[in-house]
């Protein structure tokens, strides 16, 4: 599966941004999907994951209650709605796909994901 992330840009602290990741080349609904981010000089960080059907989600502690992950299997797209953004949310955000069920995949571990998009830069100004 090929993944293409989009929607990044410059946003003021407290604002909102919505990222999209569109898949092609395979049956999108087969994959557990995740978002990760990497800030300059820092390690890659888990942001959110969503089950194949979209019924279950998991979030990193730093984004819980501010970000929402969703998916539209008819459009082969997973979304990340980012609200109340903070300067520390500045990073390159990448989507990823994992084969396997949400409850058997280590969704917070980047090594669980076999396919990655190219990333989209989000910059939050203070």
PDB file of C-alpha atoms in Angstrom:
ATOM      1  CA  UNK A   1       0.000   0.000   0.000  1.00  0.00           C
ATOM      2  CA  UNK A   2       1.191   3.522  -0.808  1.00  0.00           C
ATOM      3  CA  UNK A   3       0.404   6.359   1.590  1.00  0.00           C
ATOM      4  CA  UNK A   4       0.260  10.077   0.861  1.00  0.00           C
ATOM      5  CA  UNK A   5      -0.073  12.515   3.747  1.00  0.00           C
ATOM      6  CA  UNK A   6      -1.230  16.090   3.327  1.00  0.00           C
ATOM      7  CA  UNK A   7      -2.667  19.019   5.229  1.00  0.00           C
ATOM      8  CA  UNK A   8       0.346  20.262   7.135  1.00  0.00           C
ATOM      9  CA  UNK A   9       1.219  23.915   7.427  1.00  0.00           C
ATOM     10  CA  UNK A  10       1.645  26.833   9.772  1.00  0.00           C
ATOM     11  CA  UNK A  11      -0.925  27.320  12.524  1.00  0.00           C
ATOM     12  CA  UNK A  12      -1.071  29.543  15.580  1.00  0.00           C
ATOM     13  CA  UNK A  13      -1.084  28.080  19.048  1.00  0.00           C
ATOM     14  CA  UNK A  14      -4.627  27.286  20.096  1.00  0.00           C
ATOM     15  CA  UNK A  15      -5.727  26.763  16.532  1.00  0.00           C
ATOM     16  CA  UNK A  16      -6.738  23.687  14.574  1.00  0.00           C
ATOM     17  CA  UNK A  17      -5.465  21.719  11.632  1.00  0.00           C
ATOM     18  CA  UNK A  18      -6.654  18.549   9.901  1.00  0.00           C
ATOM     19  CA  UNK A  19      -4.241  16.113   8.328  1.00  0.00           C
ATOM     20  CA  UNK A  20      -5.211  13.541   5.727  1.00  0.00           C
ATOM     21  CA  UNK A  21      -3.521  10.382   4.566  1.00  0.00           C
ATOM     22  CA  UNK A  22      -4.775   8.692   1.423  1.00  0.00           C
ATOM     23  CA  UNK A  23      -3.909   5.103   0.593  1.00  0.00           C
ATOM     24  CA  UNK A  24      -3.649   3.371  -2.750  1.00  0.00           C
ATOM     25  CA  UNK A  25      -2.552   0.050  -4.119  1.00  0.00           C
ATOM     26  CA  UNK A  26      -4.221  -2.227  -1.640  1.00  0.00           C
ATOM     27  CA  UNK A  27      -7.421  -2.733   0.313  1.00  0.00           C
ATOM     28  CA  UNK A  28      -7.340   0.085   2.834  1.00  0.00           C
ATOM     29  CA  UNK A  29      -9.724  -1.556   5.291  1.00  0.00           C
ATOM     30  CA  UNK A  30      -7.234  -4.402   5.839  1.00  0.00           C
ATOM     31  CA  UNK A  31      -4.905  -2.104   7.760  1.00  0.00           C
ATOM     32  CA  UNK A  32      -4.707  -0.730  11.234  1.00  0.00           C
ATOM     33  CA  UNK A  33      -3.608   2.863  10.709  1.00  0.00           C
ATOM     34  CA  UNK A  34      -1.444   5.123  12.809  1.00  0.00           C
ATOM     35  CA  UNK A  35      -0.010   8.620  12.973  1.00  0.00           C
ATOM     36  CA  UNK A  36       3.456   9.340  14.302  1.00  0.00           C
ATOM     37  CA  UNK A  37       5.447  12.531  14.554  1.00  0.00           C
ATOM     38  CA  UNK A  38       9.065  13.498  14.773  1.00  0.00           C
ATOM     39  CA  UNK A  39      10.318  16.867  15.930  1.00  0.00           C
ATOM     40  CA  UNK A  40      13.825  18.087  15.088  1.00  0.00           C
ATOM     41  CA  UNK A  41      16.389  16.366  17.256  1.00  0.00           C
ATOM     42  CA  UNK A  42      13.817  14.101  18.869  1.00  0.00           C
ATOM     43  CA  UNK A  43      12.780  10.511  18.474  1.00  0.00           C
ATOM     44  CA  UNK A  44       9.693   9.476  16.583  1.00  0.00           C
ATOM     45  CA  UNK A  45       6.617   9.655  18.800  1.00  0.00           C
ATOM     46  CA  UNK A  46       3.333   7.793  18.630  1.00  0.00           C
ATOM     47  CA  UNK A  47       0.354  10.099  18.129  1.00  0.00           C
ATOM     48  CA  UNK A  48      -2.730   7.988  17.417  1.00  0.00           C
ATOM     49  CA  UNK A  49      -3.966   4.721  15.944  1.00  0.00           C
ATOM     50  CA  UNK A  50      -7.292   3.473  14.665  1.00  0.00           C
ATOM     51  CA  UNK A  51      -8.733   0.041  14.038  1.00  0.00           C
ATOM     52  CA  UNK A  52      -9.684  -1.299  10.639  1.00  0.00           C
ATOM     53  CA  UNK A  53     -13.347  -0.459  11.061  1.00  0.00           C
ATOM     54  CA  UNK A  54     -12.689   2.841  12.801  1.00  0.00           C
ATOM     55  CA  UNK A  55     -14.460   1.727  15.952  1.00  0.00           C
ATOM     56  CA  UNK A  56     -11.408   1.853  18.211  1.00  0.00           C
ATOM     57  CA  UNK A  57      -8.766   4.501  18.718  1.00  0.00           C
ATOM     58  CA  UNK A  58      -5.690   4.918  20.836  1.00  0.00           C
ATOM     59  CA  UNK A  59      -3.806   8.141  21.599  1.00  0.00           C
ATOM     60  CA  UNK A  60      -0.467   9.219  22.886  1.00  0.00           C
ATOM     61  CA  UNK A  61      -0.609  10.942  26.259  1.00  0.00           C
ATOM     62  CA  UNK A  62       0.606  14.259  24.887  1.00  0.00           C
ATOM     63  CA  UNK A  63      -2.281  14.569  22.409  1.00  0.00           C
ATOM     64  CA  UNK A  64      -5.118  12.882  24.243  1.00  0.00           C
ATOM     65  CA  UNK A  65      -8.265  15.018  24.418  1.00  0.00           C
ATOM     66  CA  UNK A  66      -6.887  17.397  21.763  1.00  0.00           C
ATOM     67  CA  UNK A  67      -6.411  15.251  18.670  1.00  0.00           C
ATOM     68  CA  UNK A  68      -8.894  12.901  17.015  1.00  0.00           C
ATOM     69  CA  UNK A  69      -8.103  10.137  14.548  1.00  0.00           C
ATOM     70  CA  UNK A  70     -10.764   8.919  12.137  1.00  0.00           C
ATOM     71  CA  UNK A  71     -10.993   7.081   8.860  1.00  0.00           C
ATOM     72  CA  UNK A  72     -13.224   6.787   5.831  1.00  0.00           C
ATOM     73  CA  UNK A  73     -12.688   3.392   4.248  1.00  0.00           C
ATOM     74  CA  UNK A  74     -14.810   4.339   1.242  1.00  0.00           C
ATOM     75  CA  UNK A  75     -12.321   7.135   0.529  1.00  0.00           C
ATOM     76  CA  UNK A  76      -9.214   5.147   1.547  1.00  0.00           C
ATOM     77  CA  UNK A  77      -8.314   7.972   3.897  1.00  0.00           C
ATOM     78  CA  UNK A  78      -7.340   8.380   7.528  1.00  0.00           C
ATOM     79  CA  UNK A  79      -7.530  11.765   9.228  1.00  0.00           C
ATOM     80  CA  UNK A  80      -5.959  13.477  12.183  1.00  0.00           C
ATOM     81  CA  UNK A  81      -7.936  16.412  13.551  1.00  0.00           C
ATOM     82  CA  UNK A  82      -5.636  18.553  15.654  1.00  0.00           C
ATOM     83  CA  UNK A  83      -7.276  21.023  18.041  1.00  0.00           C
ATOM     84  CA  UNK A  84      -5.822  23.342  20.663  1.00  0.00           C
ATOM     85  CA  UNK A  85      -2.399  22.915  19.132  1.00  0.00           C
ATOM     86  CA  UNK A  86       0.706  23.898  21.046  1.00  0.00           C
ATOM     87  CA  UNK A  87       4.209  24.884  19.903  1.00  0.00           C
ATOM     88  CA  UNK A  88       5.439  21.493  21.114  1.00  0.00           C
ATOM     89  CA  UNK A  89       3.193  19.855  18.500  1.00  0.00           C
ATOM     90  CA  UNK A  90       5.561  21.156  15.825  1.00  0.00           C
ATOM     91  CA  UNK A  91       6.881  18.130  13.930  1.00  0.00           C
ATOM     92  CA  UNK A  92       6.765  16.129  10.745  1.00  0.00           C
ATOM     93  CA  UNK A  93       3.646  13.978  10.934  1.00  0.00           C
ATOM     94  CA  UNK A  94       3.629  10.635   9.141  1.00  0.00           C
ATOM     95  CA  UNK A  95       0.886   8.122   8.605  1.00  0.00           C
ATOM     96  CA  UNK A  96       1.559   4.416   8.676  1.00  0.00           C
ATOM     97  CA  UNK A  97      -0.231   1.151   7.991  1.00  0.00           C
ATOM     98  CA  UNK A  98       0.045  -2.087   9.914  1.00  0.00           C
ATOM     99  CA  UNK A  99      -1.259  -5.463   8.858  1.00  0.00           C
ATOM    100  CA  UNK A 100      -3.158  -7.158  11.622  1.00  0.00           C
ATOM    101  CA  UNK A 101      -5.950  -6.459  14.019  1.00  0.00           C
ATOM    102  CA  UNK A 102      -5.922  -3.385  16.297  1.00  0.00           C
ATOM    103  CA  UNK A 103      -5.874  -5.612  19.395  1.00  0.00           C
ATOM    104  CA  UNK A 104      -2.928  -7.723  18.245  1.00  0.00           C
ATOM    105  CA  UNK A 105      -0.745  -5.008  16.771  1.00  0.00           C
ATOM    106  CA  UNK A 106       1.524  -3.034  19.095  1.00  0.00           C
ATOM    107  CA  UNK A 107       0.007   0.177  17.785  1.00  0.00           C
ATOM    108  CA  UNK A 108       2.257   2.523  19.748  1.00  0.00           C
ATOM    109  CA  UNK A 109       5.427   0.893  18.380  1.00  0.00           C
ATOM    110  CA  UNK A 110       6.563   2.248  15.033  1.00  0.00           C
ATOM    111  CA  UNK A 111       8.196  -1.070  14.167  1.00  0.00           C
ATOM    112  CA  UNK A 112       4.714  -2.619  13.981  1.00  0.00           C
ATOM    113  CA  UNK A 113       3.960  -0.621  10.844  1.00  0.00           C
ATOM    114  CA  UNK A 114       5.136  -1.915   7.491  1.00  0.00           C
ATOM    115  CA  UNK A 115       4.110   0.994   5.293  1.00  0.00           C
ATOM    116  CA  UNK A 116       4.801   4.703   5.724  1.00  0.00           C
ATOM    117  CA  UNK A 117       3.822   7.912   4.027  1.00  0.00           C
ATOM    118  CA  UNK A 118       6.308  10.666   3.313  1.00  0.00           C
ATOM    119  CA  UNK A 119       5.262  12.972   6.154  1.00  0.00           C
ATOM    120  CA  UNK A 120       3.788  16.441   6.304  1.00  0.00           C
ATOM    121  CA  UNK A 121       5.246  19.306   8.330  1.00  0.00           C
ATOM    122  CA  UNK A 122       3.161  21.000  11.000  1.00  0.00           C
ATOM    123  CA  UNK A 123       4.525  24.186  12.508  1.00  0.00           C
ATOM    124  CA  UNK A 124       2.794  25.775  15.478  1.00  0.00           C
ATOM    125  CA  UNK A 125       3.676  29.374  16.213  1.00  0.00           C
ATOM    126  CA  UNK A 126       3.396  30.842  19.686  1.00  0.00           C
TER     127      UNK A 126
END
